[in-house]
């Protein structure tokens, strides 16, 4: 099985554009004996057909089916671009050059989809300093989302001043294993920021092992520097994984939702700061369904997968797809990462369920695209 290792990675690379980046990656594949020299042209040609940018700072440049004979053995070359390379439809910080004799690379694509849909991946790759940092991100071992759960919430605490509020908020983070006493020592000396309506914010980075957010509200009114204190949010930060929660908080504040935060119970607070992707469920009795068999020799790798997703995105209807020859799970057909994660191989049957005003037309169009080979003839 093809896997990603630290030996595949070349750090601190720069390139003026994706053509130069791909050329360097092809040279690495050649030097390692994976491909013949002419394979670079196949990689460049492949890029002109459709972008290999997957999102979240990752691209997977590879050759065309016509240059597959130039692959001597399956392998990868990973280049890290800390300054980023403009891929045309997004910035790339890690490019994974793939040389595959058949469909061995589908395992890598499926592995990547586990982190491509997560917040914080792009920042983590950009800030990576070592080969192991990058592997940890790609393998899903790096914290990409700050912790925030019921154990980090304390409602109606009988605090008499801001110091007590800060001690409780930081204590929740320590008790959850995110911080040490050094964090508490840091934040109790900091002046919190007033977010309005009696909601306050404090943060720290000393003694932090995991990024997290805690929330404490008061049982009775108290004041800090002449202003009401009703609630305190505390952040611990050891990487960029806290930023999505911070951005969500900013959105709530700009929308003047401070009181919503202060009045919420535990379940409502978790819902307010929920960053997970929400895909509408489809009632099967109101949906259109169709099943198509994949004809592509190497299954739904990046290019045909992108063609399928692009076809689905042409329509307003909600469209979900499941691999009947896989685990049967249903995913959003308009998400490239989720479609690739289905691990679709030649001959697999895909079931599409669509719901909306143009659902029937969407299924007809998707069926035609699959029948035509999704750009591969």
Coordinates of C-alpha atoms in Angstrom, one line a residue, residues 45-377:
X45 CA -0.5 18.5 -19.6
X46 CA -2.7 17.0 -16.8
X47 CA -2.7 20.4 -15.1
X48 CA -4.0 22.1 -18.3
X49 CA -6.9 19.6 -18.4
X50 CA -8.1 20.5 -14.9
X51 CA -6.5 21.8 -11.8
X52 CA -5.1 19.3 -9.3
X53 CA -5.8 21.7 -6.4
X54 CA -7.8 19.9 -3.8
X55 CA -8.3 22.7 -1.3
X56 CA -6.9 23.6 2.1
X57 CA -3.4 24.3 0.7
X58 CA -2.9 20.9 -1.0
X59 CA -2.5 19.9 -4.6
X60 CA -1.8 16.5 -6.1
X61 CA 0.0 17.0 -9.5
X62 CA 0.3 13.8 -11.5
X63 CA 0.6 12.6 -15.1
X64 CA -2.0 11.8 -17.7
X65 CA -3.2 8.3 -18.6
X66 CA -1.2 8.6 -21.8
X67 CA 2.1 9.0 -19.8
X68 CA 1.4 6.2 -17.4
X69 CA 3.8 4.0 -19.3
X70 CA 6.6 6.4 -18.1
X71 CA 6.0 5.3 -14.5
X72 CA 8.7 2.9 -13.5
X73 CA 7.3 2.3 -10.0
X74 CA 4.6 3.8 -7.9
X75 CA 5.7 6.6 -5.5
X76 CA 5.3 10.1 -4.3
X77 CA 7.4 13.3 -4.0
X78 CA 6.1 15.9 -1.5
X79 CA 7.3 19.5 -1.7
X80 CA 6.6 22.0 1.0
X81 CA 6.1 25.6 0.0
X82 CA 5.9 27.7 3.2
X83 CA 5.4 30.9 1.2
X84 CA 2.7 29.3 -0.9
X85 CA 2.3 28.8 -4.7
X86 CA -0.6 30.3 -6.6
X87 CA -2.3 27.3 -8.2
X88 CA -4.8 29.4 -10.1
X89 CA -7.7 28.5 -7.9
X90 CA -6.0 28.6 -4.5
X91 CA -2.7 28.8 -2.6
X92 CA -0.8 25.6 -2.2
X93 CA 1.6 24.9 0.7
X94 CA 2.1 21.2 0.1
X95 CA 2.1 19.6 -3.3
X96 CA 2.1 15.8 -3.5
X97 CA 3.5 14.6 -6.8
X98 CA 2.1 11.2 -7.7
X99 CA 3.5 8.5 -9.9
X100 CA 1.1 5.6 -10.1
X101 CA 1.2 2.5 -12.4
X102 CA -2.5 1.7 -11.7
X103 CA -4.8 2.9 -8.9
X104 CA -2.5 2.5 -5.9
X105 CA -2.7 6.3 -5.4
X106 CA -6.4 6.1 -4.6
X107 CA -5.5 5.1 -1.0
X108 CA -3.6 8.4 -0.6
X109 CA -6.5 10.4 -2.0
X110 CA -8.8 8.7 0.4
X111 CA -6.4 9.4 3.3
X112 CA -6.2 13.0 2.4
X113 CA -9.9 13.5 2.3
X114 CA -10.0 12.9 6.1
X115 CA -8.2 16.2 6.6
X116 CA -9.1 18.2 3.5
X117 CA -12.5 19.0 4.8
X118 CA -11.2 20.0 8.3
X119 CA -10.6 23.6 9.3
X120 CA -7.1 24.6 10.2
X121 CA -5.3 22.3 7.7
X122 CA -4.0 25.1 5.5
X123 CA -2.6 27.1 8.4
X124 CA -1.0 24.0 9.9
X125 CA 0.7 23.1 6.6
X126 CA 1.9 26.7 6.1
X127 CA 3.4 26.8 9.6
X128 CA 4.9 23.3 9.5
X129 CA 8.7 23.3 10.4
X130 CA 9.6 19.7 10.0
X131 CA 8.8 16.7 7.8
X132 CA 7.1 15.1 10.8
X133 CA 4.9 18.2 11.2
X134 CA 3.6 17.7 7.6
X135 CA 3.1 14.0 8.0
X136 CA 1.2 14.6 11.2
X137 CA -1.2 17.0 9.4
X138 CA -1.7 14.8 6.4
X139 CA -2.3 11.7 8.7
X140 CA -4.8 13.6 10.8
X141 CA -2.6 13.5 13.9
X142 CA -2.3 17.3 14.3
X143 CA -4.9 19.2 16.2
X144 CA -6.9 21.1 13.6
X145 CA -9.8 22.2 15.6
X146 CA -9.7 23.7 19.1
X147 CA -11.5 21.8 21.8
X148 CA -14.9 23.1 23.0
X149 CA -17.3 20.7 24.7
X150 CA -19.6 20.5 27.7
X151 CA -16.6 20.0 30.1
X152 CA -15.3 23.5 29.1
X153 CA -18.5 25.3 30.1
X154 CA -19.5 26.5 33.5
X155 CA -22.9 28.3 33.8
X156 CA -24.0 30.6 36.6
X157 CA -20.9 30.4 38.7
X158 CA -21.2 32.6 41.8
X159 CA -18.3 34.9 41.0
X160 CA -17.8 38.2 42.8
X161 CA -15.2 39.6 40.5
X162 CA -13.3 39.2 37.2
X163 CA -10.4 37.4 38.9
X164 CA -12.6 34.6 40.0
X165 CA -14.2 34.4 36.6
X166 CA -10.7 34.1 35.0
X167 CA -9.6 31.5 37.5
X168 CA -12.6 29.4 36.8
X169 CA -12.3 29.7 33.0
X170 CA -8.6 28.9 33.0
X171 CA -9.2 26.1 35.5
X172 CA -11.6 24.4 33.1
X173 CA -8.9 24.4 30.5
X174 CA -6.3 23.0 32.9
X175 CA -8.7 20.3 34.2
X176 CA -9.4 19.2 30.6
X177 CA -5.6 18.7 30.1
X178 CA -5.3 21.5 27.6
X179 CA -3.1 23.7 29.9
X180 CA -0.9 23.8 33.0
X181 CA -0.7 26.2 35.9
X182 CA 1.6 28.4 33.8
X183 CA -1.4 29.3 31.6
X184 CA -3.5 30.3 34.7
X185 CA -0.6 32.4 36.0
X186 CA -0.4 34.2 32.6
X187 CA -4.1 34.9 32.0
X188 CA -5.0 36.1 35.6
X189 CA -2.5 39.0 35.1
X190 CA -4.0 40.0 31.7
X191 CA -6.6 42.6 31.2
X192 CA -9.6 41.0 29.4
X193 CA -11.3 42.5 26.4
X194 CA -14.9 43.7 26.6
X195 CA -17.0 42.3 23.7
X196 CA -20.1 44.1 24.7
X197 CA -23.3 43.3 26.8
X198 CA -21.1 42.1 29.7
X199 CA -19.3 39.5 27.6
X200 CA -15.5 39.4 28.0
X201 CA -12.5 37.7 26.4
X202 CA -9.1 36.6 27.6
X203 CA -6.4 34.4 26.0
X204 CA -3.0 32.9 26.7
X205 CA -0.3 30.7 25.2
X206 CA 2.0 29.7 28.1
X207 CA 1.7 26.1 29.3
X208 CA -0.7 25.2 26.5
X209 CA -0.7 21.6 25.1
X210 CA -4.0 21.8 23.2
X211 CA -5.8 24.8 21.8
X212 CA -9.3 25.2 23.4
X213 CA -12.0 27.6 24.4
X214 CA -13.9 27.7 27.7
X215 CA -16.9 29.7 28.8
X216 CA -18.1 30.9 32.2
X217 CA -21.2 32.9 33.1
X218 CA -22.0 34.5 36.4
X219 CA -24.9 33.6 38.8
X220 CA -25.0 37.3 39.9
X221 CA -23.9 40.6 38.6
X222 CA -20.3 41.8 39.1
X223 CA -18.2 44.5 37.6
X224 CA -14.8 45.1 36.1
X225 CA -13.5 48.6 35.7
X226 CA -17.0 50.0 36.0
X227 CA -18.6 47.7 33.4
X228 CA -20.9 44.7 33.9
X229 CA -19.5 41.2 33.8
X230 CA -22.0 38.5 32.8
X231 CA -19.7 36.0 31.0
X232 CA -16.1 35.3 30.1
X233 CA -14.6 33.4 27.2
X234 CA -11.0 32.1 27.5
X235 CA -8.8 30.8 24.7
X236 CA -5.7 28.6 25.0
X237 CA -3.6 28.6 21.9
X238 CA -0.6 26.4 20.9
X239 CA -1.2 26.5 17.1
X240 CA -3.7 28.0 14.7
X241 CA -6.4 25.5 15.4
X242 CA -8.2 28.1 17.7
X243 CA -8.8 30.5 14.8
X244 CA -12.0 29.0 13.4
X245 CA -13.6 29.3 16.8
X246 CA -12.3 32.8 17.1
X247 CA -13.6 33.8 13.7
X248 CA -17.0 32.3 14.7
X249 CA -17.0 34.4 17.8
X250 CA -16.2 37.4 15.8
X251 CA -19.2 36.7 13.5
X252 CA -21.5 36.4 16.5
X253 CA -20.2 39.6 18.0
X254 CA -20.6 41.5 14.7
X255 CA -24.1 40.2 14.5
X256 CA -24.7 41.5 18.0
X257 CA -25.4 38.0 19.4
X258 CA -23.7 38.6 22.8
X259 CA -26.9 38.1 24.6
X260 CA -27.6 34.9 22.8
X261 CA -24.3 33.6 24.0
X262 CA -25.0 34.7 27.6
X263 CA -28.5 33.3 27.7
X264 CA -27.6 29.9 26.1
X265 CA -27.6 26.6 27.9
X266 CA -24.8 24.1 27.3
X267 CA -26.4 22.5 24.3
X268 CA -27.2 25.9 22.7
X269 CA -23.7 27.1 23.3
X270 CA -22.2 24.1 21.5
X271 CA -24.6 24.7 18.6
X272 CA -23.7 28.4 18.4
X273 CA -20.0 27.4 18.0
X274 CA -20.6 24.3 15.9
X275 CA -18.2 24.5 12.9
X276 CA -19.1 21.2 11.3
X277 CA -20.3 21.0 7.7
X278 CA -24.1 20.7 7.6
X279 CA -25.5 18.9 4.7
X280 CA -29.3 18.7 4.4
X281 CA -30.8 15.3 4.8
X282 CA -33.0 14.1 1.9
X283 CA -36.3 12.4 2.5
X284 CA -36.2 9.4 0.2
X285 CA -39.9 9.5 -0.5
X286 CA -39.5 13.0 -2.1
X287 CA -36.3 12.4 -3.9
X288 CA -35.2 11.2 -7.3
X289 CA -32.8 8.3 -7.4
X290 CA -30.5 6.8 -10.0
X291 CA -27.6 4.3 -10.0
X292 CA -24.7 4.4 -12.5
X293 CA -21.7 2.1 -12.9
X294 CA -18.3 3.8 -13.2
X295 CA -16.5 2.9 -16.4
X296 CA -13.2 4.7 -15.8
X297 CA -10.4 2.2 -15.8
X298 CA -8.8 3.7 -12.7
X299 CA -12.0 4.6 -10.9
X300 CA -12.7 8.1 -9.5
X301 CA -9.3 9.6 -9.1
X302 CA -8.8 13.3 -9.0
X303 CA -9.7 14.2 -12.6
X304 CA -12.9 12.3 -13.1
X305 CA -13.9 13.0 -9.5
X306 CA -13.6 16.7 -10.2
X307 CA -15.6 16.3 -13.4
X308 CA -18.4 14.5 -11.5
X309 CA -18.5 17.2 -8.8
X310 CA -18.5 20.0 -11.4
X311 CA -21.5 18.3 -13.1
X312 CA -23.4 18.1 -9.7
X313 CA -22.6 21.7 -8.9
X314 CA -24.5 22.9 -12.1
X315 CA -27.8 22.2 -10.3
X316 CA -29.6 23.8 -7.4
X317 CA -30.9 20.5 -6.0
X318 CA -29.3 18.8 -3.0
X319 CA -27.5 15.7 -4.4
X320 CA -26.0 12.9 -2.3
X321 CA -24.1 9.9 -3.5
X322 CA -23.1 6.5 -2.1
X323 CA -20.8 3.8 -3.3
X324 CA -23.0 0.6 -3.3
X325 CA -19.8 -1.4 -3.6
X326 CA -18.1 0.4 -0.8
X327 CA -19.3 1.1 2.8
X328 CA -22.6 2.5 1.5
X329 CA -22.2 5.8 3.3
X330 CA -23.9 8.8 1.7
X331 CA -22.0 12.0 1.1
X332 CA -22.5 15.4 -0.6
X333 CA -22.0 14.9 -4.3
X334 CA -20.8 18.5 -4.6
X335 CA -17.7 18.0 -2.4
X336 CA -14.7 16.7 -4.2
X337 CA -13.0 15.5 -1.0
X338 CA -16.0 13.5 0.1
X339 CA -16.6 12.0 -3.3
X340 CA -13.0 10.8 -3.6
X341 CA -13.2 9.4 -0.1
X342 CA -15.8 6.9 -1.3
X343 CA -12.9 5.0 -2.9
X344 CA -14.7 4.3 -6.1
X345 CA -13.0 1.8 -8.5
X346 CA -13.7 0.6 -12.0
X347 CA -17.1 -1.2 -12.1
X348 CA -18.4 0.2 -8.8
X349 CA -22.0 1.4 -8.7
X350 CA -22.8 4.9 -7.5
X351 CA -26.3 5.6 -6.2
X352 CA -27.4 9.3 -6.5
X353 CA -30.3 10.8 -4.6
X354 CA -31.4 14.3 -5.6
X355 CA -34.0 16.6 -4.1
X356 CA -35.0 19.9 -5.6
X357 CA -36.7 21.7 -8.5
X358 CA -34.1 20.4 -11.0
X359 CA -33.4 17.0 -9.4
X360 CA -34.6 14.9 -12.4
X361 CA -32.5 16.9 -14.8
X362 CA -29.5 16.7 -12.5
X363 CA -29.6 12.9 -12.5
X364 CA -29.9 12.7 -16.2
X365 CA -27.0 15.0 -16.7
X366 CA -24.8 13.2 -14.2
X367 CA -25.7 9.9 -15.9
X368 CA -24.6 11.2 -19.2
X369 CA -21.3 12.5 -17.8
X370 CA -20.5 9.1 -16.2
X371 CA -21.5 7.3 -19.5
X372 CA -19.1 9.6 -21.4
X373 CA -16.2 8.7 -19.1
X374 CA -16.0 11.9 -17.0
X375 CA -13.4 13.5 -19.3
X376 CA -11.4 10.3 -19.9
X377 CA -13.4 9.0 -22.9

